[in-house]
Amino acid sequence: GENVEQHPSTLSVQEGDSAVIKCTYSDSASNYFPWYKQELGKGPQLIIDIRSNVGEKKDQRIAVTLNKTAKHFSLHITETQPEDSAVYFCAASIEAGNMLTFGGGTRLMVKP
Amino acid sequence: GAVVSQHPSRVICKSGTSVKIECRSLDFQATTMFWYRQFPKQSLMLMATSNEGSKATYEQGVEKDKFLINHASLTLSTLTVTSAHPEDSSFYICSASHRDRAFGTQYFGPGTRLLVL
């Protein structure tokens, strides 16, 4: 089955700096890669996703890149703000709506 | 759009009792709902996949007789933790896939925190 690894497990940045979180996956059949933000005591919220026919996708301060050959994808957050502090999870599945395999999560702390 | 609710948001029960958690897709029809379990500072672990009108598919290691899942309609799935024990204390999260694949992805509920005394 699919295995998703996520690094780093914790990340501390200064407000205004950029944050990068990286994930690798094992199953070449995976074609859909969402990123979720989870605040304490809440369910995960989708922040951006990418499909395998696209190499990069951007939404304001958030971008995701995908290297299907190397089987890795990354989340980039620019101009970080304290409200970006949360746990971020990457995930992979064969197609959107199907079973997701999650990475271990990254706790992002943005210091004001 | 694509809102998923869970009820209750938190529940405390005595050991040996059963607890039912509801997951509803409020503004869309979900052909598939997923149930996850999350321990503190850990990732989400899939427990089972539930399709409307059919039996749930459980992940390896998840006891189907202990975690009963019912998906009676396109907007409601329930998880019943039977004969709960303290080790069942956890954060339970459901998600739902939109019936129209064009909308893609899974939408997550806010979670239910279960504490078994």
mmCIF file of C-alpha atoms in Angstrom:
data_model
loop_
_atom_site.group_PDB
_atom_site.id
_atom_site.type_symbol
_atom_site.label_atom_id
_atom_site.label_comp_id
_atom_site.label_asym_id
_atom_site.label_seq_id
_atom_site.Cartn_x
_atom_site.Cartn_y
_atom_site.Cartn_z
ATOM 1 C CA GLY A 1 0.000 0.000 0.000
ATOM 2 C CA GLU A 2 0.842 3.675 -0.070
ATOM 3 C CA ASN A 3 3.305 5.132 2.427
ATOM 4 C CA VAL A 4 3.678 8.891 2.889
ATOM 5 C CA GLU A 5 6.543 10.427 4.813
ATOM 6 C CA GLN A 6 6.562 14.063 5.872
ATOM 7 C CA HIS A 7 9.401 16.329 7.042
ATOM 8 C CA PRO A 8 10.095 18.150 9.229
ATOM 9 C CA SER A 9 7.913 17.104 12.139
ATOM 10 C CA THR A 10 8.244 20.578 13.671
ATOM 11 C CA LEU A 11 9.099 23.871 12.050
ATOM 12 C CA SER A 12 9.572 27.223 13.725
ATOM 13 C CA VAL A 13 9.849 30.380 11.623
ATOM 14 C CA GLN A 14 9.776 34.094 12.214
ATOM 15 C CA GLU A 15 6.739 36.010 11.056
ATOM 16 C CA GLY A 16 7.221 37.081 7.456
ATOM 17 C CA ASP A 17 9.609 34.255 6.602
ATOM 18 C CA SER A 18 8.768 31.365 4.306
ATOM 19 C CA ALA A 19 8.001 27.808 5.414
ATOM 20 C CA VAL A 20 8.535 24.674 3.367
ATOM 21 C CA ILE A 21 7.179 21.225 4.217
ATOM 22 C CA LYS A 22 8.154 18.189 2.159
ATOM 23 C CA CYS A 23 6.476 14.833 1.574
ATOM 24 C CA THR A 24 7.454 11.696 -0.283
ATOM 25 C CA TYR A 25 5.162 8.882 -1.349
ATOM 26 C CA SER A 26 5.756 5.327 -2.434
ATOM 27 C CA ASP A 27 2.889 4.345 -4.758
ATOM 28 C CA SER A 28 3.395 5.523 -8.341
ATOM 29 C CA ALA A 29 -0.358 5.031 -8.899
ATOM 30 C CA SER A 30 -1.150 7.991 -6.625
ATOM 31 C CA ASN A 31 -2.419 10.958 -8.604
ATOM 32 C CA TYR A 32 -3.973 13.294 -6.054
ATOM 33 C CA PHE A 33 -2.098 15.159 -3.315
ATOM 34 C CA PRO A 34 -3.995 17.408 -0.883
ATOM 35 C CA TRP A 35 -2.637 19.440 1.996
ATOM 36 C CA TYR A 36 -4.632 19.963 5.173
ATOM 37 C CA LYS A 37 -4.291 22.426 8.033
ATOM 38 C CA GLN A 38 -5.445 21.279 11.457
ATOM 39 C CA GLU A 39 -5.858 23.648 14.362
ATOM 40 C CA LEU A 40 -5.980 22.360 17.905
ATOM 41 C CA GLY A 41 -9.164 20.451 18.663
ATOM 42 C CA LYS A 42 -10.552 20.810 15.138
ATOM 43 C CA GLY A 43 -10.878 18.711 12.027
ATOM 44 C CA PRO A 44 -8.444 19.088 9.101
ATOM 45 C CA GLN A 45 -9.235 21.799 6.567
ATOM 46 C CA LEU A 46 -8.148 21.506 2.940
ATOM 47 C CA ILE A 47 -5.838 24.384 2.034
ATOM 48 C CA ILE A 48 -4.581 23.351 -1.402
ATOM 49 C CA ASP A 49 -4.354 20.260 -3.564
ATOM 50 C CA ILE A 50 -2.605 19.178 -6.732
ATOM 51 C CA ARG A 51 -3.177 16.495 -9.293
ATOM 52 C CA SER A 52 -0.471 14.571 -11.084
ATOM 53 C CA ASN A 53 -0.968 16.313 -14.416
ATOM 54 C CA VAL A 54 0.193 19.589 -12.859
ATOM 55 C CA GLY A 55 3.655 20.415 -11.532
ATOM 56 C CA GLU A 56 2.816 23.461 -9.481
ATOM 57 C CA LYS A 57 -0.217 25.234 -8.104
ATOM 58 C CA LYS A 58 -0.464 28.519 -6.258
ATOM 59 C CA ASP A 59 -3.144 30.188 -4.172
ATOM 60 C CA GLN A 60 -2.104 33.541 -2.733
ATOM 61 C CA ARG A 61 0.601 32.837 -0.125
ATOM 62 C CA ILE A 62 0.390 29.070 -0.505
ATOM 63 C CA ALA A 63 1.920 26.962 -3.267
ATOM 64 C CA VAL A 64 2.421 23.274 -3.843
ATOM 65 C CA THR A 65 4.934 21.624 -6.151
ATOM 66 C CA LEU A 66 4.902 18.038 -7.364
ATOM 67 C CA ASN A 67 7.706 15.943 -8.803
ATOM 68 C CA LYS A 68 6.015 12.757 -9.931
ATOM 69 C CA THR A 69 9.232 11.167 -11.165
ATOM 70 C CA ALA A 70 10.887 11.542 -7.780
ATOM 71 C CA LYS A 71 7.598 10.924 -5.949
ATOM 72 C CA HIS A 72 7.758 13.988 -3.780
ATOM 73 C CA PHE A 73 5.655 17.086 -3.264
ATOM 74 C CA SER A 74 6.102 20.181 -1.144
ATOM 75 C CA LEU A 75 4.050 22.910 0.485
ATOM 76 C CA HIS A 76 5.393 26.459 0.414
ATOM 77 C CA ILE A 77 3.945 29.202 2.603
ATOM 78 C CA THR A 78 5.305 32.705 2.008
ATOM 79 C CA GLU A 79 5.042 35.744 4.260
ATOM 80 C CA THR A 80 4.015 33.600 7.201
ATOM 81 C CA GLN A 81 1.678 35.016 9.820
ATOM 82 C CA PRO A 82 1.007 33.903 13.416
ATOM 83 C CA GLU A 83 -2.387 32.554 12.321
ATOM 84 C CA ASP A 84 -0.565 30.101 10.047
ATOM 85 C CA SER A 85 0.561 28.280 13.208
ATOM 86 C CA ALA A 86 -1.059 24.830 13.121
ATOM 87 C CA VAL A 87 -0.336 21.225 12.196
ATOM 88 C CA TYR A 88 -0.106 20.592 8.468
ATOM 89 C CA PHE A 89 -0.700 17.190 6.893
ATOM 90 C CA CYS A 90 0.088 16.038 3.387
ATOM 91 C CA ALA A 91 -1.785 13.115 1.887
ATOM 92 C CA ALA A 92 -1.909 10.998 -1.245
ATOM 93 C CA SER A 93 -4.569 8.977 -3.017
ATOM 94 C CA ILE A 94 -5.242 7.424 -6.399
ATOM 95 C CA GLU A 95 -7.863 10.044 -7.155
ATOM 96 C CA ALA A 96 -9.710 12.800 -5.341
ATOM 97 C CA GLY A 97 -12.463 11.385 -3.152
ATOM 98 C CA ASN A 98 -10.734 8.051 -2.665
ATOM 99 C CA MET A 99 -8.995 6.777 0.441
ATOM 100 C CA LEU A 100 -6.243 9.090 1.647
ATOM 101 C CA THR A 101 -2.910 8.093 3.154
ATOM 102 C CA PHE A 102 -1.626 10.823 5.442
ATOM 103 C CA GLY A 103 1.879 11.915 6.291
ATOM 104 C CA GLY A 104 2.880 12.198 9.923
ATOM 105 C CA GLY A 105 2.199 15.922 10.157
ATOM 106 C CA THR A 106 4.287 19.055 10.658
ATOM 107 C CA ARG A 107 3.736 21.388 13.569
ATOM 108 C CA LEU A 108 4.383 24.893 12.252
ATOM 109 C CA MET A 109 4.998 27.686 14.732
ATOM 110 C CA VAL A 110 5.186 31.237 13.448
ATOM 111 C CA LYS A 111 6.771 33.558 15.983
ATOM 112 C CA PRO A 112 5.610 37.178 15.936
ATOM 113 C CA GLY B 1 -20.402 24.641 0.392
ATOM 114 C CA ALA B 2 -19.144 21.126 1.276
ATOM 115 C CA VAL B 3 -19.783 21.277 5.014
ATOM 116 C CA VAL B 4 -19.551 18.191 7.185
ATOM 117 C CA SER B 5 -20.854 18.172 10.740
ATOM 118 C CA GLN B 6 -20.312 15.774 13.602
ATOM 119 C CA HIS B 7 -22.329 15.237 16.736
ATOM 120 C CA PRO B 8 -21.536 15.260 19.543
ATOM 121 C CA SER B 9 -18.397 17.389 19.584
ATOM 122 C CA ARG B 10 -17.278 15.745 22.807
ATOM 123 C CA VAL B 11 -18.580 12.950 24.973
ATOM 124 C CA ILE B 12 -17.597 11.450 28.304
ATOM 125 C CA CYS B 13 -18.869 7.999 29.135
ATOM 126 C CA LYS B 14 -18.316 5.208 31.616
ATOM 127 C CA SER B 15 -16.378 2.100 30.700
ATOM 128 C CA GLY B 16 -18.631 -0.581 29.220
ATOM 129 C CA THR B 17 -21.173 1.759 27.682
ATOM 130 C CA SER B 18 -21.745 2.389 23.970
ATOM 131 C CA VAL B 19 -21.365 5.733 22.248
ATOM 132 C CA LYS B 20 -22.796 6.801 18.898
ATOM 133 C CA ILE B 21 -21.198 9.505 16.781
ATOM 134 C CA GLU B 22 -23.042 11.028 13.828
ATOM 135 C CA CYS B 23 -21.458 12.420 10.684
ATOM 136 C CA ARG B 24 -23.560 14.464 8.282
ATOM 137 C CA SER B 25 -22.835 16.122 4.960
ATOM 138 C CA LEU B 26 -24.958 19.260 5.215
ATOM 139 C CA ASP B 27 -25.050 20.622 1.702
ATOM 140 C CA PHE B 28 -24.010 17.782 -0.560
ATOM 141 C CA GLN B 29 -24.564 14.101 -1.118
ATOM 142 C CA ALA B 30 -21.705 11.851 -0.105
ATOM 143 C CA THR B 31 -21.382 8.445 -1.688
ATOM 144 C CA THR B 32 -18.460 7.598 0.564
ATOM 145 C CA MET B 33 -17.683 8.539 4.143
ATOM 146 C CA PHE B 34 -14.500 7.774 6.010
ATOM 147 C CA TRP B 35 -13.872 7.388 9.727
ATOM 148 C CA TYR B 36 -10.525 8.290 11.246
ATOM 149 C CA ARG B 37 -9.029 8.113 14.690
ATOM 150 C CA GLN B 38 -6.383 10.508 15.931
ATOM 151 C CA PHE B 39 -4.350 10.217 19.121
ATOM 152 C CA PRO B 40 -2.657 13.300 20.599
ATOM 153 C CA LYS B 41 0.168 14.670 18.461
ATOM 154 C CA GLN B 42 -0.279 11.913 15.898
ATOM 155 C CA SER B 43 -1.561 11.701 12.359
ATOM 156 C CA LEU B 44 -4.983 10.559 11.253
ATOM 157 C CA MET B 45 -5.412 6.812 11.022
ATOM 158 C CA LEU B 46 -8.154 5.493 8.749
ATOM 159 C CA MET B 47 -10.476 3.123 10.566
ATOM 160 C CA ALA B 48 -13.031 2.309 7.892
ATOM 161 C CA THR B 49 -14.565 3.345 4.602
ATOM 162 C CA SER B 50 -18.327 3.499 4.415
ATOM 163 C CA ASN B 51 -20.411 3.478 1.229
ATOM 164 C CA GLU B 52 -24.087 4.312 1.300
ATOM 165 C CA GLY B 53 -26.229 1.205 1.440
ATOM 166 C CA SER B 54 -23.402 -1.287 1.818
ATOM 167 C CA LYS B 55 -21.216 -2.706 4.547
ATOM 168 C CA ALA B 56 -18.223 -0.723 5.684
ATOM 169 C CA THR B 57 -14.700 -1.780 4.801
ATOM 170 C CA TYR B 58 -12.476 -1.841 7.871
ATOM 171 C CA GLU B 59 -8.729 -1.305 7.946
ATOM 172 C CA GLN B 60 -6.489 -4.011 9.294
ATOM 173 C CA GLY B 61 -6.505 -4.116 13.066
ATOM 174 C CA VAL B 62 -9.833 -2.337 13.491
ATOM 175 C CA GLU B 63 -12.470 -4.525 15.130
ATOM 176 C CA LYS B 64 -15.681 -4.302 13.126
ATOM 177 C CA ASP B 65 -17.761 -5.651 16.011
ATOM 178 C CA LYS B 66 -16.445 -2.952 18.306
ATOM 179 C CA PHE B 67 -16.707 -0.039 15.898
ATOM 180 C CA LEU B 68 -20.077 -0.374 14.193
ATOM 181 C CA ILE B 69 -20.575 1.799 11.145
ATOM 182 C CA ASN B 70 -23.891 2.497 9.465
ATOM 183 C CA HIS B 71 -24.250 4.571 6.313
ATOM 184 C CA ALA B 72 -28.003 4.622 5.823
ATOM 185 C CA SER B 73 -28.288 7.631 3.538
ATOM 186 C CA LEU B 74 -26.214 9.846 1.271
ATOM 187 C CA THR B 75 -25.901 12.442 4.022
ATOM 188 C CA LEU B 76 -25.507 10.426 7.229
ATOM 189 C CA SER B 77 -23.055 7.900 8.601
ATOM 190 C CA THR B 78 -22.815 6.790 12.216
ATOM 191 C CA LEU B 79 -19.996 5.233 14.211
ATOM 192 C CA THR B 80 -20.926 3.353 17.363
ATOM 193 C CA VAL B 81 -18.168 2.476 19.803
ATOM 194 C CA THR B 82 -19.533 -0.537 21.646
ATOM 195 C CA SER B 83 -18.485 -1.480 25.176
ATOM 196 C CA ALA B 84 -16.090 1.437 25.294
ATOM 197 C CA HIS B 85 -12.918 1.200 27.360
ATOM 198 C CA PRO B 86 -10.406 3.862 28.397
ATOM 199 C CA GLU B 87 -8.089 2.874 25.540
ATOM 200 C CA ASP B 88 -10.845 3.890 23.109
ATOM 201 C CA SER B 89 -10.466 7.483 24.275
ATOM 202 C CA SER B 90 -9.426 9.442 21.215
ATOM 203 C CA PHE B 91 -10.404 12.101 18.676
ATOM 204 C CA TYR B 92 -12.707 10.597 16.037
ATOM 205 C CA ILE B 93 -13.026 12.428 12.731
ATOM 206 C CA CYS B 94 -15.210 11.672 9.762
ATOM 207 C CA SER B 95 -14.894 12.863 6.195
ATOM 208 C CA ALA B 96 -17.134 12.702 3.163
ATOM 209 C CA SER B 97 -16.501 12.536 -0.551
ATOM 210 C CA HIS B 98 -18.780 14.576 -2.788
ATOM 211 C CA ARG B 99 -21.022 12.482 -5.000
ATOM 212 C CA ASP B 100 -20.051 14.630 -7.966
ATOM 213 C CA ARG B 101 -16.445 13.721 -8.618
ATOM 214 C CA ALA B 102 -15.847 17.091 -10.181
ATOM 215 C CA PHE B 103 -15.828 18.546 -6.674
ATOM 216 C CA GLY B 104 -13.206 16.012 -5.665
ATOM 217 C CA THR B 105 -11.430 15.478 -2.370
ATOM 218 C CA GLN B 106 -12.653 14.666 1.108
ATOM 219 C CA TYR B 107 -14.279 17.206 3.378
ATOM 220 C CA PHE B 108 -13.657 16.676 7.071
ATOM 221 C CA GLY B 109 -15.935 17.109 10.034
ATOM 222 C CA PRO B 110 -14.862 19.015 13.169
ATOM 223 C CA GLY B 111 -14.183 15.818 15.117
ATOM 224 C CA THR B 112 -15.590 14.194 18.256
ATOM 225 C CA ARG B 113 -13.488 13.884 21.366
ATOM 226 C CA LEU B 114 -14.338 10.727 23.286
ATOM 227 C CA LEU B 115 -13.220 10.223 26.860
ATOM 228 C CA VAL B 116 -13.972 6.873 28.486
ATOM 229 C CA LEU B 117 -13.641 6.814 32.247
#
